[in-house]
Structure formats: structure tokens, C-alpha cells
Short mmCIF file of C-alpha atoms and ligand atoms in Angstrom, two decimals:
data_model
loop_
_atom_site.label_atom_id
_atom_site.label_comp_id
_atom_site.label_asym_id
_atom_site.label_seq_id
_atom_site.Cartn_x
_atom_site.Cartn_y
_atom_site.Cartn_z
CA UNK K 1 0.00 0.00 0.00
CA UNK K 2 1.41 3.35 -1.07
CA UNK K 3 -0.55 6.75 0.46
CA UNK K 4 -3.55 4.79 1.65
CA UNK K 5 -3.51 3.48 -2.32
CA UNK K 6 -3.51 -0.22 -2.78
CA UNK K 7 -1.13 -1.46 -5.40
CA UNK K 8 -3.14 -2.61 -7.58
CA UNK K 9 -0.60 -4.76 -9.55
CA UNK K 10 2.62 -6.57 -8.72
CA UNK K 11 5.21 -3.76 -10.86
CA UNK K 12 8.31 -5.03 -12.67
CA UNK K 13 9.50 -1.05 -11.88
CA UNK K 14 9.45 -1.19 -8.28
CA UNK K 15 10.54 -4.94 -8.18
CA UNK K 16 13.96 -3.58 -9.73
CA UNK K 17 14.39 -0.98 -7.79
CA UNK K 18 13.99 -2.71 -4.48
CA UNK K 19 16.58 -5.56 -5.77
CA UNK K 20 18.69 -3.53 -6.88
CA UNK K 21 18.42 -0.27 -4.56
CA UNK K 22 17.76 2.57 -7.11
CA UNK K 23 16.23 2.65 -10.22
CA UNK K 24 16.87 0.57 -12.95
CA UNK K 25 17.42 2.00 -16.19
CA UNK K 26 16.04 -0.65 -18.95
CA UNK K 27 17.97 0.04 -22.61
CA UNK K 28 16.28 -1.46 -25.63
CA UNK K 29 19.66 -3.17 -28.06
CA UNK K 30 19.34 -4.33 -31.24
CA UNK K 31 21.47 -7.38 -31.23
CA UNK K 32 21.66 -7.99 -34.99
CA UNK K 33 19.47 -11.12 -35.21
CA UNK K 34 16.49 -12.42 -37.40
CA UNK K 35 13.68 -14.32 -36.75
CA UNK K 36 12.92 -17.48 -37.99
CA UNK K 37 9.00 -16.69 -38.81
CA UNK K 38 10.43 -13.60 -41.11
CA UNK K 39 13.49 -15.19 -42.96
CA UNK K 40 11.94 -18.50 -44.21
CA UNK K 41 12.50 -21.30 -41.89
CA UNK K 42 9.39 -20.96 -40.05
CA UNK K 43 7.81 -18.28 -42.71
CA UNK K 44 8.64 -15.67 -44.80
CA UNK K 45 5.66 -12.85 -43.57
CA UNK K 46 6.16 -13.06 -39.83
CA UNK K 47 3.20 -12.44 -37.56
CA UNK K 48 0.46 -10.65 -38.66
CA UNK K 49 0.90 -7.71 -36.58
CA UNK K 50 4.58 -7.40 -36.68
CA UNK K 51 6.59 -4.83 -38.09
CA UNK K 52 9.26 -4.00 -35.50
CA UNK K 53 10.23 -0.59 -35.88
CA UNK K 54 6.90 0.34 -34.68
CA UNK K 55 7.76 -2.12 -31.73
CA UNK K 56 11.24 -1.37 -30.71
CA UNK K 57 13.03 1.84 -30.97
CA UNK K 58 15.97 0.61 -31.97
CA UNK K 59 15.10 -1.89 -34.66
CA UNK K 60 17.08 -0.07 -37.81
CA UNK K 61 20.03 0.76 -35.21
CA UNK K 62 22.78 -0.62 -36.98
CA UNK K 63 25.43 0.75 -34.19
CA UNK K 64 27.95 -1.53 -32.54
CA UNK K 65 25.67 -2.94 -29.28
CA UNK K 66 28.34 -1.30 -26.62
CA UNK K 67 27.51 1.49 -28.26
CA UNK K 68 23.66 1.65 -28.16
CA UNK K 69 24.16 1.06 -24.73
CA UNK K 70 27.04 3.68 -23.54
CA UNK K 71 25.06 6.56 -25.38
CA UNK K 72 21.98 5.87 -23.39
CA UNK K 73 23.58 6.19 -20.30
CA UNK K 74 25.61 9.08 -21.23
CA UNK K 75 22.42 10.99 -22.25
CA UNK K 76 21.16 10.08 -18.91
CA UNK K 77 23.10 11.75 -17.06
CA UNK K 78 23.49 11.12 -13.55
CA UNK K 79 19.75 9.73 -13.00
CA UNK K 80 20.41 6.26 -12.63
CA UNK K 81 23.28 3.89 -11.18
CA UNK K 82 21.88 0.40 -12.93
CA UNK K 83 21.09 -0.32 -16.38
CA UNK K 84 19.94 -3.23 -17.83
CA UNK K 85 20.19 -3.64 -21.84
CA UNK K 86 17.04 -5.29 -23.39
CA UNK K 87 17.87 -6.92 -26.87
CA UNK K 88 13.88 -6.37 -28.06
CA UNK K 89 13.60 -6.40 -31.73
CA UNK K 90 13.41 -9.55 -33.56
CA UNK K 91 14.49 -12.96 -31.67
CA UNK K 92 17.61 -12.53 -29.91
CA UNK K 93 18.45 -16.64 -29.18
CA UNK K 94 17.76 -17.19 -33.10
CA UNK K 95 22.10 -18.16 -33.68
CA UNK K 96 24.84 -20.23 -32.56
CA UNK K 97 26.01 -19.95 -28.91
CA UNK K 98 28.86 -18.23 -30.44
CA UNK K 99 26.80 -15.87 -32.50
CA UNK K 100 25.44 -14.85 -28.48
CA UNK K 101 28.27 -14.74 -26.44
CA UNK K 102 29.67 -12.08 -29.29
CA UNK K 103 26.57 -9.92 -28.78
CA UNK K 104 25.87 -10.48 -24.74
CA UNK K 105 29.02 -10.45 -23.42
CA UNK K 106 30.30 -7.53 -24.46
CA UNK K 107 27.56 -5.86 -23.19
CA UNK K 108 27.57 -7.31 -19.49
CA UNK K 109 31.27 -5.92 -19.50
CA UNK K 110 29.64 -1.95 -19.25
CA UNK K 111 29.91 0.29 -16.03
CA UNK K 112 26.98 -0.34 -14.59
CA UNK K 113 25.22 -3.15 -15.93
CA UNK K 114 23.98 -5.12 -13.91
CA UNK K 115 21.82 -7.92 -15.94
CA UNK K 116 20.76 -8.45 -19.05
CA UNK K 117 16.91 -9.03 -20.61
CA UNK K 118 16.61 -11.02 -23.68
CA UNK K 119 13.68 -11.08 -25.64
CA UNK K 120 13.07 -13.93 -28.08
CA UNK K 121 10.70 -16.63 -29.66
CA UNK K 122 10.27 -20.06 -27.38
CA UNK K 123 11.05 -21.98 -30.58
CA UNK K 124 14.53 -20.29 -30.68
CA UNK K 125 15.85 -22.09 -27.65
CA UNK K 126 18.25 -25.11 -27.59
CA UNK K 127 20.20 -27.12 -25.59
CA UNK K 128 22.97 -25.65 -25.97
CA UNK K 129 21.67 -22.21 -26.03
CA UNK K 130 19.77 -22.79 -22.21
CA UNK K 131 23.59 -24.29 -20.99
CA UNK K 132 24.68 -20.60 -21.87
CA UNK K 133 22.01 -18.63 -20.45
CA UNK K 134 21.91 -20.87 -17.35
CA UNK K 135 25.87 -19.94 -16.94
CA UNK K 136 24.88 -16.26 -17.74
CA UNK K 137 22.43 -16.40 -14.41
CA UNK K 138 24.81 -17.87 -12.50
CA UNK K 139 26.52 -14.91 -12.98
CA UNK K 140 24.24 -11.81 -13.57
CA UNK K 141 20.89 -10.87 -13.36
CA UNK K 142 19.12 -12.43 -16.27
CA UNK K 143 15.66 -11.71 -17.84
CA UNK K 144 13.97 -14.12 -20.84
CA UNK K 145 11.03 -12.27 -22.41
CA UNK K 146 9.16 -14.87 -24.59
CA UNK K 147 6.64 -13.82 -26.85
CA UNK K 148 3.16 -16.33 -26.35
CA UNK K 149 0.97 -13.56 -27.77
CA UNK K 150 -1.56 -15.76 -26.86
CA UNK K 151 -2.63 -18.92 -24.84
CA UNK K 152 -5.12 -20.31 -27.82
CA UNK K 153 -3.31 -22.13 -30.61
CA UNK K 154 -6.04 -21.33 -33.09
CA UNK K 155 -5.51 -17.59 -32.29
CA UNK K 156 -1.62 -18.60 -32.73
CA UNK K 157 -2.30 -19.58 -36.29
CA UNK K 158 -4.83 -16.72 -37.22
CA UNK K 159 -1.81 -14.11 -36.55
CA UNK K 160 0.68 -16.68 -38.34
CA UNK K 161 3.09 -17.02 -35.12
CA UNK K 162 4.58 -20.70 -36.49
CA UNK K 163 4.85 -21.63 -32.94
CA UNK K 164 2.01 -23.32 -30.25
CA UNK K 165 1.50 -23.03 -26.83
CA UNK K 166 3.18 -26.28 -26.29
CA UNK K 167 6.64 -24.84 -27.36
CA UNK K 168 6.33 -21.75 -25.05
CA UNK K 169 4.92 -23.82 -22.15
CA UNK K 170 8.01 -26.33 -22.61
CA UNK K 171 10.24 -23.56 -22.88
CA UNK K 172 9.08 -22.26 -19.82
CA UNK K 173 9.35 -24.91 -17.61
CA UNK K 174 13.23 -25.46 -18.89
CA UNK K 175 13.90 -22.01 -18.30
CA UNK K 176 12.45 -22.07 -14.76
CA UNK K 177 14.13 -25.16 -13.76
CA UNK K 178 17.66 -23.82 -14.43
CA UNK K 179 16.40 -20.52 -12.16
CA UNK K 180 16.23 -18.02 -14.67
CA UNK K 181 13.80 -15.44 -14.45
CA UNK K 182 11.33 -15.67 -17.52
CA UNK K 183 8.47 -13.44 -18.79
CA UNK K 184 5.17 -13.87 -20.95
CA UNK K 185 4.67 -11.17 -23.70
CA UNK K 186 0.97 -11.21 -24.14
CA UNK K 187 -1.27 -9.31 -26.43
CA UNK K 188 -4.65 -8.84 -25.54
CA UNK K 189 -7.45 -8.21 -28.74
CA UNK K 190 -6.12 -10.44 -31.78
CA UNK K 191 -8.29 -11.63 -34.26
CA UNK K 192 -10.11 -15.02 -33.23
CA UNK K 193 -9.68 -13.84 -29.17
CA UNK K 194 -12.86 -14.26 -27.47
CA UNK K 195 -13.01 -12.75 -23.50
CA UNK K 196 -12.86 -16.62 -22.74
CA UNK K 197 -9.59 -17.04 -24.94
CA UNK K 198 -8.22 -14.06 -23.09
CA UNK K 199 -9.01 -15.13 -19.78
CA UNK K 200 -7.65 -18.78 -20.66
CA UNK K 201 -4.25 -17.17 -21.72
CA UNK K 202 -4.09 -15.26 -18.06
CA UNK K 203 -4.90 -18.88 -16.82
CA UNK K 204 -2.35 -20.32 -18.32
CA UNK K 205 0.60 -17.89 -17.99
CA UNK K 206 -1.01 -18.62 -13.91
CA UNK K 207 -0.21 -21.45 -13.87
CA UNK K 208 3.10 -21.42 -15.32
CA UNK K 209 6.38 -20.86 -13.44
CA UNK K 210 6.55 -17.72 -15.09
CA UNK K 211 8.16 -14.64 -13.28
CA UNK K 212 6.52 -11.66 -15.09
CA UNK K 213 3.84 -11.03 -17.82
CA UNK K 214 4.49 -7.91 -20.24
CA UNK K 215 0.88 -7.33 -21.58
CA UNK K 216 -0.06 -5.22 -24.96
CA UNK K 217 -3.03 -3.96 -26.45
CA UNK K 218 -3.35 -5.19 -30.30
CA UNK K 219 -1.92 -2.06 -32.23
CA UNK K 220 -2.58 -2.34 -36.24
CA UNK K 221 0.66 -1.00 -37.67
CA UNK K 222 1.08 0.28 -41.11
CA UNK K 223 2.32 -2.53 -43.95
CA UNK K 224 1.70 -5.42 -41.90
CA UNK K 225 -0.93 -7.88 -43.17
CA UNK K 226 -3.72 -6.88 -40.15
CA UNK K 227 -3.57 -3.39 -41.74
CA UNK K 228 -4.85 -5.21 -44.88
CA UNK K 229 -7.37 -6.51 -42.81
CA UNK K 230 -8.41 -3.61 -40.80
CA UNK K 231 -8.60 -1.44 -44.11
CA UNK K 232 -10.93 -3.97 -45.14
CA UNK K 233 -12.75 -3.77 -41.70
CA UNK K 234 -11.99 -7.69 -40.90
CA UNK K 235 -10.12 -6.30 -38.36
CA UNK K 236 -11.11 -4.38 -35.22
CA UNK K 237 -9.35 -2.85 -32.48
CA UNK K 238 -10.52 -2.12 -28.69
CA UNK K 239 -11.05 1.71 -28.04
CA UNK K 240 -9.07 2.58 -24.51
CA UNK K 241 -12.44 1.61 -22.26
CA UNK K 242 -12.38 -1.85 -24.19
CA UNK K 243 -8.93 -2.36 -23.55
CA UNK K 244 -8.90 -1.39 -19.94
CA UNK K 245 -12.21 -3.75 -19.45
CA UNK K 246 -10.37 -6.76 -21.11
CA UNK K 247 -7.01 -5.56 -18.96
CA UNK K 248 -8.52 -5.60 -15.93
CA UNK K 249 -9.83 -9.32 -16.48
CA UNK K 250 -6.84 -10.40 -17.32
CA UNK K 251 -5.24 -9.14 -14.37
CA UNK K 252 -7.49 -10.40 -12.14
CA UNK K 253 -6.78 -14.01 -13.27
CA UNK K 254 -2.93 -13.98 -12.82
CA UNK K 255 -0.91 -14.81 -9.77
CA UNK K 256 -0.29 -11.80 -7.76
CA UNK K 257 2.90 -12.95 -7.19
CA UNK K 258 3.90 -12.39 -11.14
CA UNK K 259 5.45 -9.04 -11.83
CA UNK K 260 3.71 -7.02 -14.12
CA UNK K 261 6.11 -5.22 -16.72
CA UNK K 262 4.03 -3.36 -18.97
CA UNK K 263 0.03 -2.43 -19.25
CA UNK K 264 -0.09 -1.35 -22.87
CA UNK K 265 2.43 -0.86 -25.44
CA UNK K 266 3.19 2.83 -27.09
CA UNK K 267 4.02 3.98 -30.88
CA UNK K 268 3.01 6.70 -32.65
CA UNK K 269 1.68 7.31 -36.51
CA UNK K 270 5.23 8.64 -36.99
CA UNK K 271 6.00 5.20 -36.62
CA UNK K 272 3.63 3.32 -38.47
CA UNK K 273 0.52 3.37 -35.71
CA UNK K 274 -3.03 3.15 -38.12
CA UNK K 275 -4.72 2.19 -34.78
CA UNK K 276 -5.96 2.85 -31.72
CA UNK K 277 -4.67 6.19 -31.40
CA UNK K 278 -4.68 6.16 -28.06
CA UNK K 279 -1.62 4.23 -28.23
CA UNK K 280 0.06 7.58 -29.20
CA UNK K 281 -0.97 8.95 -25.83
CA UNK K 282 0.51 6.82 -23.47
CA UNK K 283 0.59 8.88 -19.99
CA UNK K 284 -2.84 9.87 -20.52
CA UNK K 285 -3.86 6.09 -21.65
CA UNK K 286 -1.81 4.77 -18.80
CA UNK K 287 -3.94 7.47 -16.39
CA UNK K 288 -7.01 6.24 -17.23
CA UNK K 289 -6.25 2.55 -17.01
CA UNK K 290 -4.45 3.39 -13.27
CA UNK K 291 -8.05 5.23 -12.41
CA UNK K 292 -10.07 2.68 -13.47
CA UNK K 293 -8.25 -0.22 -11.74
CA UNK K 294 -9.26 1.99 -8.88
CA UNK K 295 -12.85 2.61 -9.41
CA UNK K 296 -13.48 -0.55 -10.59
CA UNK K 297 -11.50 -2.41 -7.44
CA UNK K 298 -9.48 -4.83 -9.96
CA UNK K 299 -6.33 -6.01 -7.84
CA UNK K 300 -4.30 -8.65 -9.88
CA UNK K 301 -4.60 -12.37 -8.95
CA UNK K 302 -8.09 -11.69 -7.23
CA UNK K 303 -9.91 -14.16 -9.05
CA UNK K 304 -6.77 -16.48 -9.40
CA UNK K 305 -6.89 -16.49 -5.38
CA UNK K 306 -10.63 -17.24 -5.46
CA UNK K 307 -10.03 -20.35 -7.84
CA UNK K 308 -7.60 -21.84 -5.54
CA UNK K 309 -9.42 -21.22 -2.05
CA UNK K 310 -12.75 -22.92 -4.14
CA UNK K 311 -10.27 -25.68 -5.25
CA UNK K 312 -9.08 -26.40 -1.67
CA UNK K 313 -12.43 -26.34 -0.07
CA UNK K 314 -13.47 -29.04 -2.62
CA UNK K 315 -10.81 -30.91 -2.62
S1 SF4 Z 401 6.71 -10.56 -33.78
FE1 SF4 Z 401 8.69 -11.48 -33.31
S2 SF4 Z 401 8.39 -13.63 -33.92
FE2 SF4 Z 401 6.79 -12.47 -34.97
S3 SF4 Z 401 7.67 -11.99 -36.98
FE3 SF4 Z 401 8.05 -10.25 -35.58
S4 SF4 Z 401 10.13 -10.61 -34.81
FE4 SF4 Z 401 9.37 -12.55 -35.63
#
């Protein structure tokens, strides 16, 4: 409780500043890689709603990673003592352990640094690859973001991911059991989603052993086959009411113990954003979801808590 105001969600934000004992200063890399659903092995059109310079602002960087890295921190000045670099765009475990070691390690090597978050596909993990990032833990703080999108394999193949549930639930569980910390990318309002397929993906990423959940609204984003679709108006999008609705559902159904890293996702028409606008606006969006979780009561994990205590009487 902060001010008499319950927390209404378990925050990523405040989870890294208590471990860590400031603020933590997260810097989106672009670590070179493909993906296999864009360059043919898997597919050659990606996911549906993909384009990633929308997604990541430093998806056309072409600079050396150190150097991505050591310019954020210069331009911030004095404002933080702990920085973390995210490799976002793309899937950053799609290579040869070698291919990774030459991108992570020189970026652990920074002043200041203190972990690194890797974002990738759960298809782009293997043996060999969880050796290294189970010696990387061992060693540093370590974050594995792994896109699920969705908990519904039917909505998996409407938005062309090439990968099921299966894969990211197996890749979870391998991840967990070498004790590194690992994190659900969900988006909430793709095509085929019903409010049931939504709530069973917030079941799901429940009941995994999954430390975080990094949730999006669907954005349409120009040149990528849903903008096809949403010209054509096969394709809708939640206004900000709809998407704070749906939100707080989900919420509701995850373990309270699972750190929330994100409640929507920004970009701006600048950057390819058709729709919803709001997305542009994201202290005001952010506002209004923050208010509503108040008005409204939602605390994450409430219903997940209500499951279990049925569960256990019945059982
Ligand atoms: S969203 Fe990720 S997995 Fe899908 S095409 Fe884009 S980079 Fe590849």
C-alpha cells in the first residue's frame, strides 16, 4: 500500500528498484538477429501484426551494441546507477552460442550493468543455447522475455506465429528449472480472441512458473498484413475503455505474485501506428487505465486467489 492506495498490480518497476536499490534504467539493443517466422525457416511474412520498428526503438540501429548502450547512459546523465540492456527487436536466441556470447558479453562488460533481458521466440531455444544462459544467471541478473501472444493455438495460427503453446509452455518450464527469471509477452485483442480465450491465456501464464507477464493492447501497424485486414474492416481494435475492461480481467486471473512489466504498449503514426490512437498517448492512456483499476476495485490475482481457495475447499 502506497498513500492509503492499494497497489493494484505486482510492478516489474518497483521490483527492480527494491533488488537492486535505485532505479533501474532498462535500454532497448538491437542485437543484430532475425527471426525465424520472417526469414523462411518458419515463414517468410512473420506475424500478422509485426513490423518492428513500430515495436522497438531501436530496430534499424545498426550501431555496434556497446555502443547503443554507452550513449543511453551518457544521455542520462546522472539519473540512474543500474542499467539493464534489453535486446527487443526480432528474436535474440535465433544463432549459434557463439553468435550470443559475441553480442551479450560484451555488453555485461559496461559500467553499470547489472543484468541483461533477452527477448526472443520459445522456438529459438536449444540445448545448448539454455547451458549458456543458465551460466549467464549464475553470474548476472538475467531476464527471458518470450513472446506467447496468446494462450489459444487457433488464435496462434490466425496471426501466423509458427509456434504453439506447447513450445512456449516447454520452454518455460526449462527455463524455470535452471532458475532463470522468464516473462510472458501477451497481447490482448487479436483476431479469433474471445473474452474466454483471453481469460484462458491469463490462466495459463497462472499457472506457469513464469516470473513476469508484459501485456499489450493489439496495435494495427502500417504494412503489416492486419492493416490489410483492418482497411478492409476484418479487423477491429478495442477503443481505450475496451482495452482497460479486457485488462482488468486479465489481471485479475494472474498470480499476484507475477510481476507485471508493462500495461499497454506505445508507438506513434510517426511510426507506423493506423490504430488505436490512443496508443500515441501513453501517460494519458496509462492514467485512465491506473483510475479505473481503482474505481473498478481490480487487484491482480483476485480471481486467481478465489479459484484456488474454491479448489481447496473441494478438494
Ligand atoms: S513478432 Fe517477433 S516472432 Fe513475430 S515476426 Fe516479428 S520478430 Fe518474428
Amino acid at each position: 500500500m502506497v498513500n492509503g492506495m492499494i497497489n493494484r498490480y505486482n510492478s516489474y518497476r518497483t521490483y527492480l528498484k527494491n533488488k537492486f536499490g535505485s532505479p533501474v534504467l532498462k535500454i532497448p539493443v538491437n542485437g543484430g538477429f532475425s527471426c525465424p517466422n520472417r526469414d523462411g525457416t518458419k515463414s517468410s511474412s512473420g506475424c500478422t501484426f509485426c513490423d518492428n520498428r513500430s515495436f522497438s526503438p531501436v530496430a534499424l540501429c545498426e550501431d555496434e551494441v556497446t555502443n547503443q548502450v554507452t550513449g543511453v547512459i551518457e544521455r542520462s546523465g546522472k539519473r540512474f546507477r543500474h542499467f539493464i540492456p534489453y535486446l527487443q527487436p526480432f528474436s535474440n536466441t535465433y544463432g549459434s552460442v557463439e553468435k550470443l556470447r559475441s553480442v551479450y558479453e560484451p555488453l555485461l562488460k559496461i559500467p553499470g550493468v547489472c543484468g541483461l533481458a533477452i527477448g526472443t521466440r520459445p522456438d529459438c531455444l536449444s540445448d545448448d543455447i539454455y547451458r549458456y544462459l543458465e551460466e549467464i544467471s549464475q553470474r548476472t541478473f538475467l531476464s527471458v522475455e518470450l513472446g506467447l501472444q496468446s494462450g489459444d493455438n487457433e488464435v496462434l495460427s490466425l496471426c501466423n506465429r509458427s509456434h504453439t503453446i506447447e513450445d512456449f509452455i516447454d520452454a518455460t518450464i526449462k527455463l524455470a528449472a535452471l532458475g532463470i527469471e522468464t516473462v510472458a509477452h501477451c497481447i490482448i485483442g487479436l483476431p479469433g480472441e474471445t473474452e474466454e480465450k483471453m481469460v484462458a491465456t491469463a490462466r495459463l501464464c497462472a499457472s506457469l512458473p513464469l516470473h513476469g507477464v508484459k501485456i499489450h493492447q493489439l496495435m494495427i501497424i502500417k504494412g503489416t498484413a492486419l492493416e490489410t485486414a483492418y482497411q478492409q474492416g476484418e479487423v477491429a481494435v478495442f477503443t481505450l475503455e475496451e482495452y482497460t475492461g479486457r485488462l482488468g480481467n486479465f489481471l485479475t486471473y494472474l498470480n499476484p505474485k507475477q510481476l507485471i512489466h508493462r500495461l499497454m504498449a506505445d508507438s506513434t503514426p510517426e511510426n507506423g501506428l493506423i490504430a488505436p490512437l490512443w496508443s500515441a498517448q501513453k501517460t494519458q492512456s496509462l492514467q485512465f487505465i491506473n483510475s479505473f483499476m481503482e474505481k473498478h476495485g481490480i487487484v491482480q490475482g483476485s480471481r486467481f486467489l478465489d479459484e484456488n481457495r474454491s479448489r481447496q475447499v473441494l478438494s
